[in-house]
Coordinates of C-alpha atoms in Angstrom, one line a residue:
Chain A
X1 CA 161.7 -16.1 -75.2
X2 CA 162.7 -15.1 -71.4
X3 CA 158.9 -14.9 -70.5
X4 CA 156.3 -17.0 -70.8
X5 CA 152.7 -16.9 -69.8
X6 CA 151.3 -20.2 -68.9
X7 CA 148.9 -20.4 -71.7
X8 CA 152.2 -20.2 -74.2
X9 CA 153.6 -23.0 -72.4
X10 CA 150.3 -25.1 -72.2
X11 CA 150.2 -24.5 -76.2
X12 CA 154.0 -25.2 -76.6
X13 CA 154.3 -27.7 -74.4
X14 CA 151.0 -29.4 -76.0
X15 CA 152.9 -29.1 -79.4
X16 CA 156.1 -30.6 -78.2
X17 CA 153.9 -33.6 -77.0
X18 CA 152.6 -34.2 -80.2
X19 CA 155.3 -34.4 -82.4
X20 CA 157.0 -37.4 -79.9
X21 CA 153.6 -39.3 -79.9
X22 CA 152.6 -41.8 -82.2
X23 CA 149.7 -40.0 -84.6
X24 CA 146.4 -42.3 -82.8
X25 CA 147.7 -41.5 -79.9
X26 CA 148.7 -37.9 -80.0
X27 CA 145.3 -36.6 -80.1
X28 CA 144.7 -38.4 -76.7
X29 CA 147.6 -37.0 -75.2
X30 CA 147.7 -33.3 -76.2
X31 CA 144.1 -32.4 -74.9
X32 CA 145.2 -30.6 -71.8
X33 CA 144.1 -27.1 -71.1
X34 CA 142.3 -25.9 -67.9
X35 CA 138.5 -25.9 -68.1
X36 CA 136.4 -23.6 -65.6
X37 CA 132.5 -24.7 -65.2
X38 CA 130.0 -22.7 -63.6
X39 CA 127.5 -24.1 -62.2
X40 CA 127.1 -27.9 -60.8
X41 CA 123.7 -28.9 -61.9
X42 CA 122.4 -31.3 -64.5
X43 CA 124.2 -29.1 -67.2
X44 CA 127.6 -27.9 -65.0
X45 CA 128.2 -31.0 -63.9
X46 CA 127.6 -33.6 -66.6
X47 CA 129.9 -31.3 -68.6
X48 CA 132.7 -31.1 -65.6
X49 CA 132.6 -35.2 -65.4
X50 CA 132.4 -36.1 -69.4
X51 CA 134.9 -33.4 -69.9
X52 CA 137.5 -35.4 -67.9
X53 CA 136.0 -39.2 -69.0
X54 CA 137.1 -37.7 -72.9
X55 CA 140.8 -36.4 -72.0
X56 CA 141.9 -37.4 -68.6
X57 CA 144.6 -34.8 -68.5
X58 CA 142.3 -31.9 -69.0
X59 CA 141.9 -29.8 -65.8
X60 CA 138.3 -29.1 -65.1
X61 CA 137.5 -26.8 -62.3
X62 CA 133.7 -26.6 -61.1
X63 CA 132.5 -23.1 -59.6
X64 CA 129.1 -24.0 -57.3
X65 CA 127.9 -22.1 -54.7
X66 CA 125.6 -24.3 -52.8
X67 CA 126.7 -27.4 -51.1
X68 CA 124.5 -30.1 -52.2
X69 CA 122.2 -30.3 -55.1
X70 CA 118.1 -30.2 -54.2
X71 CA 116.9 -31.3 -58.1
X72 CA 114.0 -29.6 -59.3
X73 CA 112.8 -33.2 -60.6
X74 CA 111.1 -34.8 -58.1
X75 CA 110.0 -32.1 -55.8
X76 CA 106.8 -31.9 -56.6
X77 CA 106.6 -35.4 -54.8
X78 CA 107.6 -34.1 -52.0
X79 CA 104.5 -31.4 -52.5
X80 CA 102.5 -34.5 -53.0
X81 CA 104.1 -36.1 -49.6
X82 CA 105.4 -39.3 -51.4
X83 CA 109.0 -38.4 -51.4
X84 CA 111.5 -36.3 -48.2
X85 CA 114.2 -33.2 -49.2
X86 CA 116.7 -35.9 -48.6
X87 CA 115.7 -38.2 -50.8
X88 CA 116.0 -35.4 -53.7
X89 CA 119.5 -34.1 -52.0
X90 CA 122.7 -35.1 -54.0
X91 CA 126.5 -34.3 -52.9
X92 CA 128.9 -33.5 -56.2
X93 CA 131.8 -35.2 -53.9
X94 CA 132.3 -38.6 -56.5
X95 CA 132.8 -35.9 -59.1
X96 CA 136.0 -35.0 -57.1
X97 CA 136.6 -38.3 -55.7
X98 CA 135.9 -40.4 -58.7
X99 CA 136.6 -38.2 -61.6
X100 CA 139.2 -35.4 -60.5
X101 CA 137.0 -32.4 -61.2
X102 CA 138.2 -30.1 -58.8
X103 CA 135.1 -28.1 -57.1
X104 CA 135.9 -24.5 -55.9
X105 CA 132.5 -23.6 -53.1
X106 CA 131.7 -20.2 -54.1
X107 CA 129.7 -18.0 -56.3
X108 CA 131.1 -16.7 -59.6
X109 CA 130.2 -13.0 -59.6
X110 CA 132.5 -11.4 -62.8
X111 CA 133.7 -12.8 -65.7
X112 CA 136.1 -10.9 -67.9
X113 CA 136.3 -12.7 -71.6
X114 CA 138.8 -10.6 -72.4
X115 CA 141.4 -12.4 -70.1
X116 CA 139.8 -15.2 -70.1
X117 CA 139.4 -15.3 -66.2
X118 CA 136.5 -15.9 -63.7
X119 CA 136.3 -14.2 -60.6
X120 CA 134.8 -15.4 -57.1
X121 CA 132.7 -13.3 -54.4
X122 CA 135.3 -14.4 -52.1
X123 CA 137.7 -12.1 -54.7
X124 CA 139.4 -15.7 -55.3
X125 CA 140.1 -15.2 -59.4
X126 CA 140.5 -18.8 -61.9
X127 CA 141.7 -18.3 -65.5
X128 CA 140.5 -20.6 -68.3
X129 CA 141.1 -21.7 -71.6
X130 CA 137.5 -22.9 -72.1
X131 CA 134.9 -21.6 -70.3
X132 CA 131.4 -23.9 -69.4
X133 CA 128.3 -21.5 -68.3
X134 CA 125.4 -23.5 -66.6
X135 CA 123.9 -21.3 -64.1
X136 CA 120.0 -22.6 -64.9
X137 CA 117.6 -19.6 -64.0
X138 CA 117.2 -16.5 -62.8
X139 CA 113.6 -15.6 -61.2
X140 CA 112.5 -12.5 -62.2
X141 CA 110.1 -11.3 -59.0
X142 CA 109.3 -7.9 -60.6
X143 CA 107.4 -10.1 -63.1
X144 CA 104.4 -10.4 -61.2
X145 CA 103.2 -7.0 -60.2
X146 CA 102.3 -7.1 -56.1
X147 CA 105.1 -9.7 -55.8
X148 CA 108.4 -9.9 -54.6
X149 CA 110.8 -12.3 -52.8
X150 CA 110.2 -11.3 -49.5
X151 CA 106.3 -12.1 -50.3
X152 CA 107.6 -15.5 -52.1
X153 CA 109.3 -16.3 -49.0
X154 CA 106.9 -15.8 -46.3
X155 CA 103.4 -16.0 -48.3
X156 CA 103.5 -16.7 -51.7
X157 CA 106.3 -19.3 -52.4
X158 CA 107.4 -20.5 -56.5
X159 CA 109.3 -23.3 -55.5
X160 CA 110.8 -23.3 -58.6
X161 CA 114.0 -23.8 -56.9
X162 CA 114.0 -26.9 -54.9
X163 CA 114.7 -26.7 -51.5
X164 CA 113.6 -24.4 -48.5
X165 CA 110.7 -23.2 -51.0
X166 CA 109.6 -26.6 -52.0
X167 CA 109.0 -27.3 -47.5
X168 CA 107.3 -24.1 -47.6
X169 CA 104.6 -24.6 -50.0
X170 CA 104.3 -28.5 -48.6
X171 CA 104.0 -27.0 -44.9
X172 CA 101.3 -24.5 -46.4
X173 CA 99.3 -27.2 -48.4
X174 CA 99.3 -29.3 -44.7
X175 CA 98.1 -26.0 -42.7
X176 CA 95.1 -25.3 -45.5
X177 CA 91.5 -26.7 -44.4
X178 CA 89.7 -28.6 -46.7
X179 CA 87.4 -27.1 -48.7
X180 CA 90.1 -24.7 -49.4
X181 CA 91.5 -23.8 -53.2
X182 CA 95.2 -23.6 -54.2
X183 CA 96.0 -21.5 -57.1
X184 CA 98.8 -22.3 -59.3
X185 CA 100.0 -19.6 -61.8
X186 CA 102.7 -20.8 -64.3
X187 CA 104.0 -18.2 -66.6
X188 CA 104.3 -17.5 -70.2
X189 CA 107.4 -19.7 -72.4
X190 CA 110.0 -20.0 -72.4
X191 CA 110.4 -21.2 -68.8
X192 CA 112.2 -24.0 -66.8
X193 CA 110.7 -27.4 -67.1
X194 CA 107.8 -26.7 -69.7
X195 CA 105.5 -29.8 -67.5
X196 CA 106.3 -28.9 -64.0
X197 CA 103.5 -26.6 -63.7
X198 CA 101.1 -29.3 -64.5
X199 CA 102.5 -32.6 -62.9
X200 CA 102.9 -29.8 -59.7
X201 CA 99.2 -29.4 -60.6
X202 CA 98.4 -33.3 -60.0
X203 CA 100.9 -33.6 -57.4
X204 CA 98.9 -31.1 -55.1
X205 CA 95.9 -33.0 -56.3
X206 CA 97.0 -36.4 -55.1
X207 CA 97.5 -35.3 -51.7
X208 CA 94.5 -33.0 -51.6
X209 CA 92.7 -36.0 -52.7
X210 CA 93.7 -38.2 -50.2
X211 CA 93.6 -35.8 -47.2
X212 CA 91.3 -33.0 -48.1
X213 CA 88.9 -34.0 -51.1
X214 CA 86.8 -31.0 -51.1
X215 CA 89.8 -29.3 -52.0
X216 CA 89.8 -27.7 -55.5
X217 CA 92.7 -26.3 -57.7
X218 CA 92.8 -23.3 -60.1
X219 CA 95.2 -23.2 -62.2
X220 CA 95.4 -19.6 -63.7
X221 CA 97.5 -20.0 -66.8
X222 CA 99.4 -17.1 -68.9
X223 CA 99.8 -19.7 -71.7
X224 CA 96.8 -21.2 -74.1
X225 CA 98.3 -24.1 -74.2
X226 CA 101.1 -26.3 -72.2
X227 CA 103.4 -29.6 -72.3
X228 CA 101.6 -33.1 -72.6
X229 CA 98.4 -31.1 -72.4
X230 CA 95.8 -34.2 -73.8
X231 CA 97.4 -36.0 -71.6
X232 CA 97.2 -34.6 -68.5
X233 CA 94.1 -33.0 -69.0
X234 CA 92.6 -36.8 -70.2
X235 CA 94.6 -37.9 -65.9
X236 CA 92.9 -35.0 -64.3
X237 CA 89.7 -36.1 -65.5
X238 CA 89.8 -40.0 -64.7
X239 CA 92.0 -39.7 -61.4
X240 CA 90.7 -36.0 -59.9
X241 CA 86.7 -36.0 -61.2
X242 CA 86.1 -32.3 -61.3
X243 CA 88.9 -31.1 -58.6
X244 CA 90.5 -28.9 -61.2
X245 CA 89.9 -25.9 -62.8
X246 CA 92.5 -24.9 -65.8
X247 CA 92.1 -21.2 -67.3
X248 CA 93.7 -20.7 -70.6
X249 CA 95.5 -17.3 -70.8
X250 CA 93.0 -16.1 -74.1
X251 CA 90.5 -17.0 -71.2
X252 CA 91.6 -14.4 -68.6
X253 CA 94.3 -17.0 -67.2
X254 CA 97.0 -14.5 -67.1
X255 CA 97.5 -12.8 -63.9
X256 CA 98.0 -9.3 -63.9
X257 CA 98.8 -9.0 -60.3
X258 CA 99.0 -10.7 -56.9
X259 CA 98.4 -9.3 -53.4
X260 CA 100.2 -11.1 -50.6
X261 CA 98.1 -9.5 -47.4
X262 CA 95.0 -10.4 -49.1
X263 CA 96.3 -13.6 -50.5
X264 CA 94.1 -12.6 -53.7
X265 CA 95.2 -13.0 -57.5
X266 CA 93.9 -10.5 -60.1
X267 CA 93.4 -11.3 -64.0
X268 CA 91.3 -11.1 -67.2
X269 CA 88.9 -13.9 -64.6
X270 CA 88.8 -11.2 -61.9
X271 CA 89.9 -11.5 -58.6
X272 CA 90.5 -15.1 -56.6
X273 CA 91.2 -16.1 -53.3
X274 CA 93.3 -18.7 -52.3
X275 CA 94.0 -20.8 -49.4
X276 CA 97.4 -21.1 -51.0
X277 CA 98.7 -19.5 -53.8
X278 CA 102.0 -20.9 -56.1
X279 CA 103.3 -18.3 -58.0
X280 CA 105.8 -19.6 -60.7
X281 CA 107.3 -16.5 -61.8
X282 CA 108.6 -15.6 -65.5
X283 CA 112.5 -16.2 -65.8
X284 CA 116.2 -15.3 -67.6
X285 CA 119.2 -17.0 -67.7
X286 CA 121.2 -17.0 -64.3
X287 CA 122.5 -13.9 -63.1
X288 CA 126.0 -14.6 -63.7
X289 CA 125.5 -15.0 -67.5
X290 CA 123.7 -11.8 -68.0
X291 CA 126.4 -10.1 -65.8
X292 CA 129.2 -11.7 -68.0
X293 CA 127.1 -10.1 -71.0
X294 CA 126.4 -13.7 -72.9
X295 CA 122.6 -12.8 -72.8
X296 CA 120.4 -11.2 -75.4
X297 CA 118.2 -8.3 -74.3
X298 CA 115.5 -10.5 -74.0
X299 CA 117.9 -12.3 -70.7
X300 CA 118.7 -15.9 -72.4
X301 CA 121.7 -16.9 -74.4
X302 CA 122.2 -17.3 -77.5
X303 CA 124.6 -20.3 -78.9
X304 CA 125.9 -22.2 -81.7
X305 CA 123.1 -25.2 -82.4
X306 CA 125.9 -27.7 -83.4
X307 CA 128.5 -26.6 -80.5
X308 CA 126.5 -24.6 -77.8
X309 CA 129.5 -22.0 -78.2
X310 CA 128.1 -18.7 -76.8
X311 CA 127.4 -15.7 -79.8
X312 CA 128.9 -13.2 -77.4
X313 CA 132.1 -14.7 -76.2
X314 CA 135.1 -16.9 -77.4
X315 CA 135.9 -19.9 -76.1
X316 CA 132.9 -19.3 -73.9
X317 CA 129.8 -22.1 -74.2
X318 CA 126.5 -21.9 -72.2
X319 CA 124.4 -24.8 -71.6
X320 CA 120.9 -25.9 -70.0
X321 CA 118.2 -23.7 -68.9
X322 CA 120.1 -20.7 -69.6
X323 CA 120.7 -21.0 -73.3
X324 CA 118.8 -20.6 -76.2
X325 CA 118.0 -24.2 -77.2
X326 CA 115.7 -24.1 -80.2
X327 CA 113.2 -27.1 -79.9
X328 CA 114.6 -28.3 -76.8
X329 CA 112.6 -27.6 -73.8
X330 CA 114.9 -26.3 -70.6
X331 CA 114.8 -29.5 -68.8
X332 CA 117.9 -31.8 -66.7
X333 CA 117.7 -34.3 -69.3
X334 CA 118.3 -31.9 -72.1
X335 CA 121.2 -30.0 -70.0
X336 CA 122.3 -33.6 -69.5
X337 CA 122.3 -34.0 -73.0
X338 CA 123.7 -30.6 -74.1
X339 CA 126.5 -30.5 -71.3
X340 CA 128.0 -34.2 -73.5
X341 CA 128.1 -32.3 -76.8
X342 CA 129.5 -29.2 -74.9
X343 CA 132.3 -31.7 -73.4
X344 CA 133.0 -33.4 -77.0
X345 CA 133.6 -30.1 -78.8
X346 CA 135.5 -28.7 -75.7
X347 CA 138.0 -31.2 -75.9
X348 CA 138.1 -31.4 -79.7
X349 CA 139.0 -27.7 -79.5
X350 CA 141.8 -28.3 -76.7
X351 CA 143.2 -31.0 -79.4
X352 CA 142.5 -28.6 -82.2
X353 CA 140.6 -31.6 -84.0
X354 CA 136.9 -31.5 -85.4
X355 CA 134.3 -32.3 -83.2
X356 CA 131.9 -35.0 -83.9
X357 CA 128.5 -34.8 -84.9
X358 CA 125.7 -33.3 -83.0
X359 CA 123.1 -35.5 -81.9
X360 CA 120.9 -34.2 -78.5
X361 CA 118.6 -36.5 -76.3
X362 CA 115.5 -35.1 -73.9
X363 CA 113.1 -37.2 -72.0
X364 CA 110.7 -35.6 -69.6
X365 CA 108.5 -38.2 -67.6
X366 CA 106.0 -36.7 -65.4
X367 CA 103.3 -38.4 -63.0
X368 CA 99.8 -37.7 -62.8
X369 CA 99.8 -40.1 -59.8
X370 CA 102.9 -42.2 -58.3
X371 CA 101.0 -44.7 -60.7
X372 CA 100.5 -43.1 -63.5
X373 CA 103.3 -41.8 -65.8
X374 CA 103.4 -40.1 -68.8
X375 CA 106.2 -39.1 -70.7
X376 CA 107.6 -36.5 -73.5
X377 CA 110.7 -37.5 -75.3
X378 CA 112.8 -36.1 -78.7
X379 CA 116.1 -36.4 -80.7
X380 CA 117.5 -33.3 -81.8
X381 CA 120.5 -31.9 -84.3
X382 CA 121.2 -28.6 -85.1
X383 CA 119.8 -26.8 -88.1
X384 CA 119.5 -23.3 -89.8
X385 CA 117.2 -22.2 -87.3
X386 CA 118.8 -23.6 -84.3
X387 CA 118.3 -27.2 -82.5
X388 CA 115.9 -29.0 -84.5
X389 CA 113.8 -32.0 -83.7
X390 CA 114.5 -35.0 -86.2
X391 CA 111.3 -35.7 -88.4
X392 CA 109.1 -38.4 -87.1
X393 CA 111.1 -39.2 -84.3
X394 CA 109.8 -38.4 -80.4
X395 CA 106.4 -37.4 -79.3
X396 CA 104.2 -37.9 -75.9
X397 CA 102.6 -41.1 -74.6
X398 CA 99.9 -42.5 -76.3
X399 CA 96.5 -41.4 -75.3
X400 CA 95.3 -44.4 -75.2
X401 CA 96.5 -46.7 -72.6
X402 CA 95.9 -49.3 -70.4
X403 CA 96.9 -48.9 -66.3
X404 CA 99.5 -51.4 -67.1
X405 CA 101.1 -48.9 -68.9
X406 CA 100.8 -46.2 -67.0
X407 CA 102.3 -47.6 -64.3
X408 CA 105.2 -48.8 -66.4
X409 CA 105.9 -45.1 -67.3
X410 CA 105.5 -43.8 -63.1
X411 CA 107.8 -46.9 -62.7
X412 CA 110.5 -45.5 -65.7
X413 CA 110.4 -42.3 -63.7
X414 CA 111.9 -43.6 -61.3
X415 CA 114.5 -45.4 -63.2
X416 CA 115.3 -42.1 -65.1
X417 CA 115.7 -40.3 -62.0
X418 CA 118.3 -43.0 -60.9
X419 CA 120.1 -42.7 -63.9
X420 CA 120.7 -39.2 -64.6
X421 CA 122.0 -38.5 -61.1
X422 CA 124.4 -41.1 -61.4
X423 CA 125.0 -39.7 -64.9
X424 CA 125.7 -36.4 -63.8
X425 CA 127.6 -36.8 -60.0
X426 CA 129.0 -40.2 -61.1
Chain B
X1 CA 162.4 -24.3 -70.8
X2 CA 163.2 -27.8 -69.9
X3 CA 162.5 -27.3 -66.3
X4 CA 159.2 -25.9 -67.2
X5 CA 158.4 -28.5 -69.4
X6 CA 158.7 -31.0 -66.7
X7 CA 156.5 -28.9 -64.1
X8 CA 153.8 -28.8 -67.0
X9 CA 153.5 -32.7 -67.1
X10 CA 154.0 -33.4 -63.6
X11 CA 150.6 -31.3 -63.3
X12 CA 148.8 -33.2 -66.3
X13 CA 149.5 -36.5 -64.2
X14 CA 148.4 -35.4 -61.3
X15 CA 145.4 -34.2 -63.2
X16 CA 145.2 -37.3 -64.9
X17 CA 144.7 -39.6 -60.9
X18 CA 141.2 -40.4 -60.6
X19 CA 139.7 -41.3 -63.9
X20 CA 140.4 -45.0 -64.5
X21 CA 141.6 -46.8 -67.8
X22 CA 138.3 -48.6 -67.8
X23 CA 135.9 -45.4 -67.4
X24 CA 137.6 -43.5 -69.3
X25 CA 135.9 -42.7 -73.2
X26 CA 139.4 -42.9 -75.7
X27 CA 137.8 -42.3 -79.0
X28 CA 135.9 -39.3 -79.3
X29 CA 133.8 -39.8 -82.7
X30 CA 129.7 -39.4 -83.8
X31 CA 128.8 -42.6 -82.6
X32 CA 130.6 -42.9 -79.4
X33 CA 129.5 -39.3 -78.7
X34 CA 125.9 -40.4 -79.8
X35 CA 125.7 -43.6 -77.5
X36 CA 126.5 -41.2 -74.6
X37 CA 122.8 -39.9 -74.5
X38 CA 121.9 -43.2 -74.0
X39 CA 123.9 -43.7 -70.6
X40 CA 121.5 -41.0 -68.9
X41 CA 118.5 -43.9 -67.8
X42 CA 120.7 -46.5 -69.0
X43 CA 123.9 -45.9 -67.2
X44 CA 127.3 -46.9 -67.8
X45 CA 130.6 -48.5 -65.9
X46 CA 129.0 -50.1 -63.0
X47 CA 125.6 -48.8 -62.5
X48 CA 122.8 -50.8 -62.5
X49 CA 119.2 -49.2 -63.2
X50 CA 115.9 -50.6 -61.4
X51 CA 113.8 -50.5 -64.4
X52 CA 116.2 -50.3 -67.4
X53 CA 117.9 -52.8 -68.6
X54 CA 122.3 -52.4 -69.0
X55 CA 123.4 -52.1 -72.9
X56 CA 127.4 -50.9 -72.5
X57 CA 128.9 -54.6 -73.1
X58 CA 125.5 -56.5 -74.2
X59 CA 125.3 -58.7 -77.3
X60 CA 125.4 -56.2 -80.3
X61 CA 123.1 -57.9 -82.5
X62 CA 120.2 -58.4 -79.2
X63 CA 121.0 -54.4 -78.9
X64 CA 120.4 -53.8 -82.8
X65 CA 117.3 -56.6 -83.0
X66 CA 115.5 -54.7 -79.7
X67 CA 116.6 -51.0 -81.4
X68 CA 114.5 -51.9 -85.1
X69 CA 111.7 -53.5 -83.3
X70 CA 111.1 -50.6 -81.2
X71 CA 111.6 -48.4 -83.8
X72 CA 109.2 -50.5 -86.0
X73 CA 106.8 -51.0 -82.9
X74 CA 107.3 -54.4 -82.6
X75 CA 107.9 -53.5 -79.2
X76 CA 105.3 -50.9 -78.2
X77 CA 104.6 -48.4 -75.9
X78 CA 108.0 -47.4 -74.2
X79 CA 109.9 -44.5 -75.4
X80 CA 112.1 -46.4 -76.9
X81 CA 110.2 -46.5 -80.0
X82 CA 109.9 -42.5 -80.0
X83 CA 113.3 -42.3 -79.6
X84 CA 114.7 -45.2 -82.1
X85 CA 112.9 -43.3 -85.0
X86 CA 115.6 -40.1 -84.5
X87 CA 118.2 -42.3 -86.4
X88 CA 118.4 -44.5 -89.4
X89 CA 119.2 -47.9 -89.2
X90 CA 122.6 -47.9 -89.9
X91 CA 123.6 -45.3 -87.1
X92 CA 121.6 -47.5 -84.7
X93 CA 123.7 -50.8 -86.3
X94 CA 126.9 -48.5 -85.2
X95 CA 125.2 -47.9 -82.1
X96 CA 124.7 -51.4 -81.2
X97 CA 128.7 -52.0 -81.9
X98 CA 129.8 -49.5 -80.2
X99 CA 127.5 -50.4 -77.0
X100 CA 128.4 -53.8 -77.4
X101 CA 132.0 -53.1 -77.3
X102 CA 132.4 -50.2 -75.1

């Protein structure tokens, strides 16, 4: 007993408390254990901060690369010139300040399982006891023949990822003359943010509407069918008489390949010109979890419905866009919700107790104008298949509604966005 | 052993600084783990939404009354409704204490 690694004196040490501590109280105390999270999005961080608001003493270490978050939510109202980058810019510092996550800046490129240890681009190395995985998505630019980053960059933006792409397709949609048409090409599921695409779609429209009404949109779909459909097909109608053109995959939708010079699309519809073309490109998990091998072959992850505990690794759990989620779309709300239960059952294993029961949340509001909202929402628990949505439970907005109420959902937008920010930086 | 021992929990306090008495979640069972998906447009501690109203400290039987008649579409048209249907009356009565209390 001359040498001891820190994890046998974390587990010894843990033991030694409990045995002093009253029983009510020893689970409380004995939680410690180091936590590494990667990734400080919706998912990454809601897990760092609930991780530490359920057992103080736990150390929780949270791996981001970039400085400040730019969400994915909301940036198509920047597209539609209602809302600034800034305003959709969040720091992680309360997180720090307020909650004692520590935040390492830097990318995670390895992580070996085995030991149990992540290691840093910078060759900086962290070892765990419970690893978090929430590195959202990966785009895959090979996807789209005639594509490629550099051609997203200059010509052809996603904006998928908020940020310097999201200015780039607003700056093109503010050059175009009107008259012109913007394509939109979302891909086939499963895919981040199932009704992006289509409040992007009305986004565009609200501006093109306001500044350049002869405008028309084509949206050149791989899918035959998409999120909230009835309804925004039923807002496109009343708000944007005949702007929009949507092209079912089964109708030729799906694009088979994209030329950047030409700034020409190619599908089953033949070939289309656009003043501006948005190509939102198919998708895996984030690099980092393919790399660490927690992905199946076809590039997500697959998990334990009631935990989120990765199938490939121990003590590992992915969460968010990047796992395997059953009936849960990949949205913030959902890695919001996933990233609580991940927290729970991380600190029930720390304290070796049973973790409590699974329940998951989602709730994705969209706008068809900055009046108009419309909303998707579902309670979830784990199954035999996977996350399950409860029977009778959730659903979309009615289709029948007055203004009133549309307005009350574009208004609960907003409140949601409020709330899971502070939800997730604190 | 001893020395070690000491080093250990003189790093568990440290860890321990930030997170407050009052924010912090002490029992970690289904409905207190459940009521946290409500804190993501509701909030919780101090936060205050602009179009949602608080529930972590309101009256538990106003929290209960609002949960059925949403979920009986008394109240309808919110999401509310959609969502108070994902759970049976009495884990929304457990809900409501726990909000009310918590």
């Amino acid at each position: 007993m001359t040498h001891f690694s820190r994890r046998q004196i974390l587990t010894g040490a843990a033991a030694a408390a409990s045995s002093f501590a009253l029983p009510h109280l020893a689970s409380a105390q004995s939680a410690a254990g180091r936590v590494v999270v990667i990734g400080g999005g919706f998912g990454g961080a809601t897990a760092a901060r609930y991780i530490r608001l359920f057992s103080p003493n736990t150390e929780v270490t949270l791996i981001e690369r970039d400085p400040s978050y730019i969400t994915c939510p909301f940036s198509n109202y920047v597209l539609g010139g209602f809302r600034q980058l800034e305003d959709i810019t969040h720091r992680r510092d309360p997180l720090q300040q307020r909650y004692g996550v520590k935040i390492l800046r830097g990318e995670a490129s390895a992580v070996d399982t085995t030991a149990k240890r992540v290691r840093l681009k910078n060759g900086t190395q962290v070892n765990y006891d419970r690893l978090v995985v929430a590195p959202g998505i990966e785009l895959n630019y090979a996807g789209v023949p005639g594509w490629s980053e550099q051609a997203a960059n200059t010509v052809m933006p996603h904006a998928w990822k908020a940020g310097p792409q999201t200015l780039l397709l607003r700056k093109q949609l503010e050059a175009m003359t009107d008259g012109g048409t913007v394509i939109v090409a979302p891909p086939a599921n499963p895919f981040r943010c199932p009704p992006g695409p289509y409040e992007r779609v009305s986004m565009i429209a609200w501006y093109l509407k306001n500044k350049k009404p002869k405008s028309k949109i084509l949206v050149l779909d791989a899918k035959d069918a998409f999120s909230k459909q009835g309804l925004f097909m039923a807002g496109w109608e009343s708000q944007y008489p005949g702007m929009i053109t949507w092209i079912a995959g089964k109708d030729g939708g799906k694009v088979e390949s994209v030329d950047p010079k030409g700034m020409t699309i190619t599908g089953g519809f033949g070939k289309e010109k656009g003043a501006v073309i948005n190509v939102i490109p198919p998708q895996t998990a984030g690099r980092i979890a393919i790399d660490a091998g927690l992905a199946e072959a076809n590039g997500w992850c697959a998990i334990d419905p009631a935990s989120f505990a990765s199938r490939k690794a121990r003590d590992v759990y992915v969460l968010g866009d990047a796992s395997i989620a059953g009936a849960m779309p990949k949205s913030g709300t959902a890695a919001n919700s996933q990233a609580k239960v991940v927290a729970a059952n991380v600190v029930s294993s720390l304290r070796g107790a049973a973790a409590p029961a699974t329940v998951f949340h989602n709730t994705c509001y969209s706008l068809v104008t900055p009046d108009y909202g419309i909303s998707v929402t579902g309670t979830y628990r784990p199954g035999p298949q996977g996350v399950a949505e409860v029977p009778n439970s959730g659903g979309v907005s009615p289709a029948q509604a007055n203004a009133a109420q549309r307005k009350s959902e574009a208004e609960h937008t907003e409140g949601w966005y409020a709330g899971i920010i502070a939800d997730t930086f604190g | 052993m001893r020395i070690r021992f000491y080093a250990l929990a003189a790093t568990c306090l440290l860890a321990a600084g930030p997170v407050s008495a009052q924010q912090r979640i002490a029992v970690l069972d289904d409905t207190a783990l459940a009521a946290q998906t409500c804190n993501v447009c509701h909030g919780s501690g101090s936060y205050i939404s602009p179009t949602m109203p608080p529930i972590h400290g309101a009256d538990a039987n106003a929290i209960y009354g609002a949960l059925i008649d949403f979920k009986t579409d008394k109240r309808p048209y919110t999401i509310m409704g959609r969502i108070a249907r994902g759970y049976s009356d009495a884990q929304l009565k457990a809900l409501a204490d726990y909000l009310s209390k918590n």
